[in-house]
Amino acid sequence: MEKELKEIDYSALRPTDWLPTSVKEMKAMGWDSVDVVLFSGDAYVDHPAFGAAVIGRTLQAAGYRVAIVPQPNWQDDLRDFRKFGAPRLFFGISPGAMDSMVNHYTAARRRRSDDAYTPGARHGARPDYPTIVYSQILRELFPDTPIVVGGIEASLRRLAHYDYWQDRLRPSILVDSKADMLMYGMGERSILRLAQRLDSGEKIADITDLEQTVVLRPRSEMPAADADNIILTSFEDCLTDKKAHAANFKHIEQQSNRYDGGAIIWQPTGNIVVRANPMLPAMTQGEIDAAFDLPYTRLPHPRYRGKTIPAYEMIRHSVNLHRGCFGGCAFCTISAHQGKFIASRSAESIMREARQVTRMPDFKGYISDLGGPSANMYAMGGKDREVCKKCLRPSCLHPSPCKNLNTDHRPLLDIYHRVDALPGVKKSFIGSGVRYDLSMHRTGNPDVDRANARYNEELITDHVSGRLKVAPEHTSDAVLSVMRKPSFSLFHEFKQLFDRINTRSGMRQQLIPYFISSHPGCRAEDMAMLAAETKDLNFHLEQVQDFTPTPMTLATEIYYTGYHPYTGEKVYTATTPEAKQEQRKFFFWYDPEYRRDITQTLRRIGRPDLINKLFGSAPPHRTSKPFRKR
């Protein structure tokens, strides 16, 4: 990895090709001060996959002078926070492309030893909850300068939320951070509108109506509930009434997935009220093209010369095609942050970036991913958008694909073909997750169905690097229903297709399924059946995960409250470390270390019939493949 980084010719680039990270670099830009200072929990990689770079470049393109302070030291004399002084407009805080607590801790709440967004994967370059830590420091140092927080951490904590790592309900992170404003979702449009309004002389305390923002207001401003205003149960009442908190989530999720932004959400908290303004509609093609076409160097800042940033290594030769996901999986945060409506780039914008990748000095002919949040949702959406505008379904695929959904994969196939035809491209891979329930859905339209069958064939024969990863997540239909995932029978169908195409093509590729244990609705017996069924399929599982509750997901609300927000019914969830570990062990039935415990569990739950099915008379054996936790 480090050898690849050293092959990049930094000398061909100027210091001014990046946003300034120091006063010296600011002076090189010809500036004496800046309009905006961004603090990032990640290393500064000037690439459209890194949020701070996108926000900084967006403001820069509008004529604003922007500096960035990546991974500031919050434990010394705070010189990193002081070095640029007070910006003319505001401080912005982007805690990182990955939630800090997921980044720092395992599902068992054990501290991780590395950080993929830090040079050398070094642990400890950011605090827990950078949104709160950075904001409180800036408030103390610069009490009169506006502070705006955003990114995934703030987005998922914009209203009262369950914090798994502290095992308690917390109010909006805006309350704890002392910031002036929270921006949720993808922030290019909101941040630019805020900068323009502040630049025109408005005070941040008076900007209460900006889309996709959250602000704190006096309780006296909270209106009565109506079509345009949803009043949630107060934070204090939710502390004692978990069912009320679950009911709150239903409103929040539905409004997050509205086509046109929906209503203002209000939540009383202490002696104030949290006001969450509606989401903006999905970006137009022109808007998303503009965000991706900004003059990124696509490289880490030269300050990291010779060091490896693992998250960058993953995406350095990849191209993201779209934003948003209409899958609505119960455990996923994508729709809460990006929305369920797809914003797709134009083919021309994608090709411009693909050509940039081919010109990188270390490019060897392989595009690592032509993908997105879900790889095969490019250019998809409702056939009749008027129907979409009235829809409150959190998923367009569950319990079955919406009849109004256009699932035509031909625009995506066209992108694959055009990228593969570029000089210097030997092969393009699809590294993002593919929704096989989408590509295998029979629409009844012969042209679309033929195109989608061709997509599956070309995906398997031309875009797999030996192993195709898919996410059935479980084998139990009851658990899958809570997850908002399709029946496992569809995975069987896809596996048969995968095997058939491989045999016909003379290939020996592997299908690698992802699974989750301890998800709400899952009991030990479900995991036992998962072990038995995957054994029958000859899988020794390596891509597995114990469910980790993260804010702003359906599964987390069920985990914390015990109730399903949409039905009000109780749902069993393994919440103790012992119950979670009992379920997780079934992933590794083939490991002699777990045989005794699994046998005892099977007897306890009344399924001794599965003992022989799993172990038979032959001794268990270890898999030859390494275990990888998702």
XYZ file of C-alpha atoms in Angstrom:
630
model
C 0.000 0.000 0.000
C 2.673 2.506 0.992
C 4.615 1.752 -2.181
C 1.540 2.700 -4.191
C 1.248 6.015 -2.362
C 4.897 6.854 -3.021
C 4.319 6.348 -6.739
C 2.039 9.399 -6.778
C 3.953 12.378 -8.125
C 3.047 15.059 -5.598
C 5.674 17.358 -7.126
C 3.455 17.793 -10.179
C 0.812 19.426 -7.974
C 0.908 22.781 -6.207
C 0.154 23.356 -2.515
C -2.756 25.525 -3.631
C -4.397 22.539 -5.328
C -5.766 21.544 -1.904
C -7.797 23.471 0.631
C -5.330 25.064 3.077
C -4.694 23.126 6.288
C -2.207 25.604 7.808
C -1.651 29.340 7.968
C 1.350 28.919 5.646
C -0.853 27.230 3.060
C -3.493 29.926 3.538
C -0.884 32.604 2.813
C 0.144 30.692 -0.314
C -3.440 31.105 -1.504
C -2.981 34.869 -1.153
C -5.372 35.107 1.803
C -4.946 36.834 5.154
C -8.076 35.235 6.629
C -10.818 32.786 5.742
C -14.599 32.810 5.531
C -15.127 29.273 6.820
C -13.005 26.857 8.847
C -13.966 23.176 8.649
C -12.899 20.742 11.382
C -12.823 17.126 10.272
C -12.567 13.940 12.303
C -11.025 12.239 9.255
C -7.703 12.795 7.540
C -8.060 15.290 4.685
C -8.444 13.340 1.457
C -9.431 15.580 -1.433
C -11.885 13.149 -2.944
C -15.691 13.150 -3.429
C -16.059 10.188 -1.048
C -14.888 12.316 1.898
C -17.533 14.708 3.213
C -15.312 17.520 4.463
C -13.650 17.764 1.038
C -17.041 17.921 -0.692
C -18.331 20.681 1.597
C -15.093 22.621 1.355
C -14.962 22.402 -2.430
C -18.641 23.364 -2.719
C -18.068 26.553 -0.741
C -14.817 27.269 -2.569
C -16.566 26.967 -5.952
C -19.054 29.619 -4.784
C -16.207 32.024 -4.076
C -15.708 31.478 -0.345
C -12.281 31.119 1.273
C -12.282 27.799 3.100
C -9.663 26.202 5.341
C -9.777 22.699 6.765
C -8.314 21.380 10.020
C -8.166 17.567 9.816
C -8.129 15.576 13.041
C -7.298 18.462 15.392
C -5.587 17.671 18.693
C -8.226 18.219 21.356
C -5.981 17.253 24.265
C -3.120 19.805 24.149
C -3.139 23.605 24.249
C -5.761 23.586 21.452
C -3.507 25.334 18.956
C -5.200 23.471 16.091
C -8.479 25.130 17.017
C -6.899 28.567 17.301
C -4.592 28.700 14.292
C -6.940 30.278 11.741
C -8.669 32.516 14.287
C -12.345 33.317 13.909
C -13.606 32.884 10.330
C -15.726 35.621 8.787
C -18.844 33.437 8.481
C -18.787 30.246 10.580
C -16.991 27.159 11.868
C -18.135 23.866 10.372
C -17.693 20.482 12.021
C -17.630 17.266 9.996
C -16.910 14.463 12.499
C -16.122 11.889 9.818
C -17.438 9.751 6.978
C -18.083 6.995 9.524
C -19.894 7.364 12.821
C -17.255 7.864 15.506
C -18.692 5.274 17.878
C -19.001 2.583 15.210
C -15.474 3.538 14.190
C -14.170 3.182 17.752
C -16.096 0.230 19.218
C -17.203 -3.294 18.307
C -20.722 -4.625 18.822
C -19.452 -5.928 22.172
C -18.443 -2.354 23.073
C -14.740 -3.248 22.950
C -12.365 -0.565 21.743
C -11.039 -1.088 18.224
C -7.291 -0.888 17.665
C -7.333 0.939 14.325
C -9.047 3.746 12.418
C -9.397 3.392 8.643
C -9.733 7.153 8.152
C -6.430 8.000 9.849
C -2.926 7.825 8.325
C -1.360 4.502 9.188
C -4.765 3.401 10.586
C -3.563 4.931 13.851
C -5.980 4.646 16.741
C -6.835 7.686 18.864
C -6.683 10.525 16.332
C -10.239 11.619 17.151
C -12.331 11.632 20.324
C -15.582 9.839 20.905
C -18.383 12.123 19.653
C -16.196 14.678 17.812
C -19.335 16.711 17.127
C -19.667 17.462 20.845
C -15.963 17.734 21.707
C -14.962 19.994 18.817
C -18.035 22.192 19.153
C -17.650 22.732 22.895
C -13.986 23.700 22.445
C -14.831 26.193 19.718
C -17.683 27.661 21.753
C -15.291 28.266 24.648
C -12.593 29.812 22.424
C -14.848 31.785 20.066
C -18.146 32.460 21.856
C -19.464 34.845 19.200
C -18.685 32.855 16.049
C -21.425 30.630 14.557
C -20.818 26.877 14.799
C -22.516 24.469 12.399
C -22.317 20.691 12.807
C -23.062 18.095 10.154
C -22.065 14.721 8.769
C -23.281 11.235 9.611
C -22.803 11.539 13.380
C -24.943 14.650 13.688
C -27.427 13.484 11.061
C -28.321 10.308 12.955
C -28.544 12.153 16.283
C -30.595 15.131 15.180
C -33.470 14.251 17.525
C -33.734 12.201 20.721
C -31.988 8.892 20.122
C -30.838 5.736 21.853
C -27.085 5.587 22.385
C -25.963 1.964 22.483
C -22.490 2.757 23.793
C -23.825 4.603 26.825
C -26.987 2.480 26.955
C -29.283 5.448 27.429
C -31.604 7.793 25.622
C -29.966 11.091 24.701
C -31.476 14.344 23.427
C -30.618 15.883 20.080
C -26.845 16.159 19.787
C -27.405 19.853 19.156
C -28.326 20.216 22.838
C -25.100 18.623 24.072
C -22.791 20.193 21.504
C -23.726 23.865 22.120
C -23.555 24.458 18.352
C -25.863 26.974 16.674
C -27.163 24.739 13.909
C -27.149 21.112 12.825
C -27.256 20.133 9.152
C -28.420 16.619 8.396
C -28.272 14.607 5.210
C -26.088 15.469 2.239
C -25.073 19.028 2.923
C -23.925 20.773 -0.265
C -27.105 22.743 -0.901
C -27.841 23.620 2.722
C -24.295 24.739 3.520
C -24.184 26.994 0.482
C -27.549 28.582 1.298
C -26.421 29.180 4.864
C -23.185 30.817 3.716
C -25.090 33.070 1.345
C -27.569 34.144 4.023
C -24.844 34.843 6.577
C -22.887 36.686 3.902
C -25.900 38.872 3.222
C -25.948 39.986 6.858
C -28.458 37.643 8.492
C -27.688 36.426 12.004
C -27.521 32.687 12.493
C -29.983 32.924 15.395
C -32.561 34.299 12.936
C -32.083 31.545 10.334
C -34.652 29.035 11.525
C -36.302 27.929 8.284
C -33.401 26.515 6.283
C -34.186 23.111 4.784
C -32.371 20.095 6.200
C -31.290 21.906 9.355
C -32.076 21.550 13.040
C -32.149 24.481 15.466
C -33.101 25.049 19.100
C -35.961 27.456 19.738
C -37.988 28.740 22.706
C -40.936 26.513 23.542
C -43.240 29.429 22.855
C -42.502 29.069 19.114
C -43.834 25.516 18.900
C -47.156 25.535 16.997
C -50.090 23.200 17.323
C -49.852 19.943 15.387
C -51.181 20.128 11.842
C -50.331 18.910 8.333
C -47.176 21.009 8.287
C -46.007 20.457 11.862
C -45.462 17.152 13.684
C -45.126 17.366 17.469
C -43.146 14.477 18.916
C -43.438 13.233 22.481
C -40.976 15.243 24.572
C -37.527 13.901 25.379
C -38.381 13.820 29.090
C -41.546 11.786 28.542
C -39.679 9.377 26.276
C -37.281 8.664 29.131
C -40.136 6.988 31.000
C -42.272 5.814 28.070
C -40.365 3.682 25.578
C -43.453 3.035 23.505
C -43.825 6.788 22.945
C -40.208 6.964 21.793
C -40.878 4.129 19.335
C -43.915 6.012 18.003
C -41.737 9.098 17.513
C -39.422 7.133 15.252
C -42.207 6.267 12.821
C -42.791 9.973 12.159
C -39.077 10.704 11.820
C -38.475 7.871 9.345
C -41.519 8.695 7.255
C -40.519 12.344 6.966
C -36.925 11.382 6.101
C -38.260 9.394 3.157
C -40.729 11.953 1.812
C -40.326 12.958 -1.821
C -40.930 16.642 -1.189
C -39.510 17.168 2.301
C -42.694 16.892 4.314
C -43.419 18.576 7.635
C -41.412 20.378 10.308
C -40.734 18.103 13.292
C -40.757 19.583 16.793
C -39.566 17.864 19.965
C -39.782 19.584 23.367
C -36.560 19.096 25.325
C -36.147 20.741 28.717
C -37.183 24.375 28.489
C -36.602 24.564 24.715
C -37.874 22.815 21.598
C -35.818 21.114 18.889
C -36.991 22.158 15.439
C -36.041 19.836 12.547
C -36.824 21.365 9.180
C -37.815 19.118 6.248
C -35.350 17.364 3.969
C -34.701 18.767 0.537
C -35.831 16.699 -2.442
C -33.174 14.449 -3.954
C -30.562 16.303 -5.958
C -31.234 16.849 -9.626
C -28.782 15.326 -12.072
C -27.241 18.743 -12.637
C -26.783 19.288 -8.896
C -25.143 15.948 -8.223
C -22.930 16.306 -11.302
C -21.775 19.681 -10.020
C -20.813 18.133 -6.662
C -18.767 15.358 -8.264
C -17.219 17.572 -10.956
C -15.496 19.906 -8.488
C -11.687 20.138 -8.911
C -10.688 17.383 -6.486
C -7.117 16.160 -6.670
C -8.528 12.735 -5.632
C -5.491 12.371 -3.372
C -4.659 12.601 0.332
C -3.149 15.931 1.342
C 0.669 15.992 0.906
C 1.055 16.126 4.700
C 0.371 12.368 4.593
C 3.051 11.636 2.004
C 4.203 8.022 2.296
C 1.446 7.041 4.742
C -1.459 4.713 4.071
C -5.044 5.785 4.754
C -6.988 2.497 4.519
C -10.355 4.091 3.707
C -8.751 5.887 0.778
C -7.051 2.723 -0.453
C -10.489 1.117 -0.676
C -11.952 3.763 -2.983
C -8.991 5.336 -4.784
C -9.791 3.591 -8.088
C -13.576 3.527 -7.659
C -16.384 5.694 -9.037
C -19.635 6.408 -7.191
C -22.627 6.562 -9.541
C -25.470 7.775 -7.347
C -26.767 8.618 -3.874
C -29.755 7.387 -1.914
C -31.223 3.925 -1.354
C -34.842 2.776 -1.492
C -34.160 -0.579 0.185
C -35.180 0.679 3.628
C -33.384 -2.092 5.547
C -34.258 -1.961 9.244
C -30.619 -1.878 10.378
C -29.321 0.634 7.817
C -28.822 4.392 8.202
C -28.550 5.322 4.511
C -32.108 6.545 4.016
C -31.956 8.592 7.246
C -28.945 10.422 5.835
C -29.284 10.306 2.042
C -33.001 9.616 1.638
C -34.672 6.840 -0.335
C -34.932 8.687 -3.657
C -32.023 8.112 -6.001
C -29.933 11.015 -7.293
C -27.974 9.690 -10.271
C -25.065 11.291 -12.045
C -25.083 11.762 -15.789
C -23.099 9.326 -17.903
C -20.855 12.221 -18.940
C -19.976 13.092 -15.331
C -19.254 9.438 -14.528
C -17.035 9.111 -17.579
C -15.089 12.246 -16.656
C -14.266 10.749 -13.270
C -13.469 7.340 -14.755
C -10.971 9.009 -17.108
C -9.420 10.754 -14.094
C -8.933 7.363 -12.462
C -7.249 5.951 -15.564
C -4.747 8.835 -15.508
C -3.636 8.123 -11.928
C 0.034 7.040 -11.958
C -0.659 3.883 -9.965
C -3.679 2.782 -12.029
C -3.115 -0.724 -13.383
C -6.260 -1.050 -15.479
C -8.798 -2.110 -12.856
C -11.707 0.027 -11.631
C -12.344 -1.347 -8.129
C -16.007 -0.344 -7.958
C -18.682 1.210 -10.135
C -21.185 1.472 -7.331
C -23.220 3.372 -4.804
C -25.055 2.792 -1.517
C -26.692 -0.128 -3.336
C -24.750 -0.865 -6.478
C -27.639 -1.482 -8.866
C -30.089 1.346 -8.126
C -28.582 3.740 -10.669
C -31.190 5.821 -12.565
C -34.090 4.078 -10.826
C -37.169 5.607 -9.242
C -40.929 5.876 -9.508
C -42.460 5.662 -12.947
C -45.145 8.126 -11.830
C -43.536 10.665 -9.500
C -46.945 11.932 -8.411
C -47.468 8.545 -6.757
C -44.076 8.890 -5.060
C -45.019 12.285 -3.665
C -47.889 10.721 -1.708
C -45.966 7.666 -0.546
C -44.783 7.122 3.048
C -43.433 3.594 2.572
C -39.944 3.337 4.104
C -38.937 0.740 1.512
C -39.722 0.445 -2.189
C -38.694 -3.243 -2.082
C -40.326 -4.600 1.079
C -42.575 -6.485 1.552
C -42.436 -6.674 -2.267
C -41.125 -4.342 -4.980
C -43.451 -1.399 -5.581
C -45.447 -1.673 -8.798
C -44.587 1.947 -9.527
C -40.836 1.281 -9.286
C -38.767 1.381 -12.456
C -36.223 -1.448 -12.103
C -34.722 -1.213 -15.598
C -30.980 -2.004 -15.411
C -30.231 -0.876 -18.981
C -28.901 2.588 -18.000
C -26.516 0.887 -15.574
C -25.386 -1.632 -18.176
C -24.667 1.273 -20.508
C -22.380 2.805 -17.856
C -20.546 -0.504 -17.431
C -20.041 -0.833 -21.173
C -18.824 2.741 -21.618
C -16.359 2.540 -18.734
C -15.013 -0.827 -19.908
C -14.448 0.653 -23.381
C -12.140 3.377 -22.018
C -8.505 3.108 -23.121
C -6.478 1.661 -20.278
C -9.397 -0.075 -18.537
C -8.932 -3.833 -18.424
C -11.884 -4.550 -16.171
C -14.368 -2.805 -13.891
C -15.561 -4.507 -10.733
C -18.721 -4.014 -8.698
C -17.525 -3.831 -5.111
C -20.656 -2.274 -3.584
C -23.534 -4.458 -2.421
C -25.875 -5.662 -5.167
C -29.601 -6.014 -4.443
C -30.371 -9.311 -6.178
C -34.042 -8.921 -5.211
C -34.011 -5.878 -7.482
C -32.189 -7.426 -10.438
C -34.214 -10.660 -10.246
C -37.621 -9.017 -9.864
C -40.012 -10.010 -12.645
C -41.745 -6.859 -13.824
C -43.942 -8.353 -16.525
C -42.320 -6.062 -19.089
C -40.427 -8.404 -21.459
C -37.825 -5.788 -22.425
C -37.037 -4.873 -18.826
C -36.987 -8.498 -17.677
C -34.588 -9.447 -20.486
C -32.346 -6.492 -19.647
C -32.308 -7.391 -15.957
C -31.456 -11.015 -16.756
C -28.620 -9.706 -18.914
C -27.486 -7.540 -16.000
C -27.178 -10.576 -13.732
C -25.252 -12.469 -16.393
C -22.841 -9.631 -17.135
C -22.385 -8.884 -13.440
C -21.349 -12.471 -12.765
C -19.208 -13.012 -15.868
C -17.582 -9.588 -16.284
C -17.575 -7.658 -12.994
C -16.690 -10.082 -10.209
C -13.121 -10.373 -8.965
C -13.522 -14.036 -8.107
C -15.924 -13.458 -5.229
C -19.355 -11.798 -5.339
C -20.590 -10.476 -2.004
C -24.337 -10.296 -1.423
C -26.358 -9.681 1.741
C -29.235 -12.081 2.428
C -28.605 -11.214 6.150
C -30.536 -14.223 7.502
C -32.282 -17.443 6.527
C -35.424 -17.085 8.675
C -38.282 -15.408 6.831
C -39.677 -14.124 10.137
C -36.396 -12.389 10.966
C -36.028 -11.174 7.396
C -39.465 -9.582 7.611
C -38.342 -7.499 10.609
C -35.166 -6.645 8.675
C -37.247 -5.586 5.643
C -35.336 -8.061 3.492
C -36.684 -10.616 0.973
C -37.261 -14.291 1.671
C -34.175 -16.504 1.749
C -35.759 -18.531 -1.044
C -34.704 -15.729 -3.382
C -31.095 -16.204 -2.305
C -31.396 -19.896 -3.242
C -32.691 -18.815 -6.642
C -29.835 -16.354 -7.096
C -27.243 -18.927 -6.017
C -28.580 -21.390 -8.576
C -28.295 -18.680 -11.229
C -24.764 -17.811 -10.056
C -23.654 -21.449 -10.157
C -25.287 -22.057 -13.527
C -23.598 -19.058 -15.156
C -20.235 -19.990 -13.658
C -20.507 -23.559 -14.953
C -21.521 -22.406 -18.413
C -18.681 -19.850 -18.499
C -16.066 -22.231 -17.160
C -15.499 -20.057 -14.105
C -15.000 -21.030 -10.456
C -16.117 -17.920 -8.632
C -17.466 -17.831 -5.085
C -20.666 -16.335 -3.745
C -20.007 -14.739 -0.353
C -23.142 -14.084 1.734
C -23.363 -11.595 4.600
C -25.319 -12.506 7.739
C -26.315 -10.756 10.977
C -26.895 -12.323 14.396
C -28.908 -10.888 17.312
C -31.056 -8.706 15.081
C -34.459 -7.832 16.569
C -36.831 -10.724 16.007
C -34.009 -13.288 15.963
C -33.848 -16.073 18.567
C -31.266 -18.771 19.166
C -33.410 -21.250 17.217
C -33.322 -18.962 14.177
C -29.533 -18.931 14.354
C -29.471 -22.712 14.713
C -31.539 -23.019 11.551
C -29.234 -20.521 9.829
C -26.265 -22.719 10.717
C -27.993 -25.833 9.393
C -29.155 -24.205 6.173
C -25.824 -22.592 5.370
C -24.107 -25.920 6.082
C -26.375 -27.540 3.493
C -25.251 -24.837 1.060
C -21.619 -25.666 1.883
C -20.866 -22.203 3.297
C -18.288 -21.631 6.020
C -19.306 -18.101 6.924
C -16.714 -15.371 7.005
C -18.685 -12.159 6.362
C -20.733 -11.935 9.535
C -21.750 -9.310 12.052
C -23.363 -9.145 15.453
C -26.099 -6.525 15.287
C -24.880 -3.103 16.450
C -27.631 -0.615 17.327
C -26.919 2.728 15.655
C -29.123 5.810 16.023
C -31.963 6.490 13.584
C -32.698 2.927 12.469
C -35.832 0.862 12.901
C -33.870 -2.043 14.369
C -32.282 0.171 17.018
C -35.642 1.497 18.130
C -36.918 -2.062 18.503
C -33.750 -3.065 20.381
C -34.125 -0.196 22.854
C -37.881 -0.036 23.295
C -38.926 -3.635 22.693
C -41.723 -2.423 20.399
C -42.091 -2.219 16.639
C -42.726 1.479 15.871
C -45.163 0.708 13.044
C -47.307 -1.939 14.758
C -46.815 -1.216 18.454
C -46.267 -4.941 18.978
C -43.532 -6.369 21.199
C -40.539 -7.860 19.401
C -38.004 -10.161 21.059
C -34.373 -8.991 20.894
C -31.205 -10.472 22.359
C -29.797 -7.605 24.415
C -27.491 -9.184 27.002
C -23.877 -10.039 26.107
C -24.607 -13.674 26.921
C -27.648 -13.879 24.633
C -25.802 -12.119 21.813
C -22.771 -14.388 22.114
C -24.997 -17.458 22.169
C -26.431 -16.431 18.802
C -23.093 -15.432 17.292
C -21.527 -18.833 17.994
C -23.835 -20.487 15.465
C -21.917 -18.746 12.677
C -18.957 -20.947 13.592
C -20.613 -24.316 14.146
C -17.662 -25.918 12.299
C -15.128 -24.693 14.883
C -14.399 -27.313 17.599
C -14.147 -24.476 20.133
C -17.911 -23.866 19.919
C -19.244 -27.412 19.527
C -19.960 -28.038 23.215
C -21.709 -24.685 23.766
C -23.789 -25.067 20.624
C -24.820 -28.590 21.605
C -25.922 -27.380 25.040
C -27.906 -24.531 23.502
C -29.640 -26.841 21.040
C -30.718 -29.125 23.872
C -31.904 -26.177 25.953
C -34.091 -24.750 23.171
C -35.552 -28.152 22.338
C -33.761 -28.699 19.031
C -31.534 -31.741 19.646
C -32.423 -32.870 16.108
C -30.052 -30.211 14.801
C -27.061 -31.642 16.710
C -26.685 -34.523 14.319
C -27.538 -32.287 11.348
C -24.700 -29.934 12.215
C -22.109 -32.340 13.534
C -23.100 -35.851 12.474
C -20.563 -38.488 13.410
C -17.601 -36.764 11.773
C -15.460 -34.401 13.834
C -15.947 -30.707 13.104
C -13.282 -28.937 11.103
C -12.042 -25.407 10.763
C -12.574 -23.342 7.664
C -9.542 -22.644 5.550
C -10.666 -19.070 5.078
C -10.007 -16.314 7.637
C -12.930 -14.961 9.606
C -13.828 -11.404 8.698
C -16.268 -9.409 10.745
C -18.307 -6.864 8.814
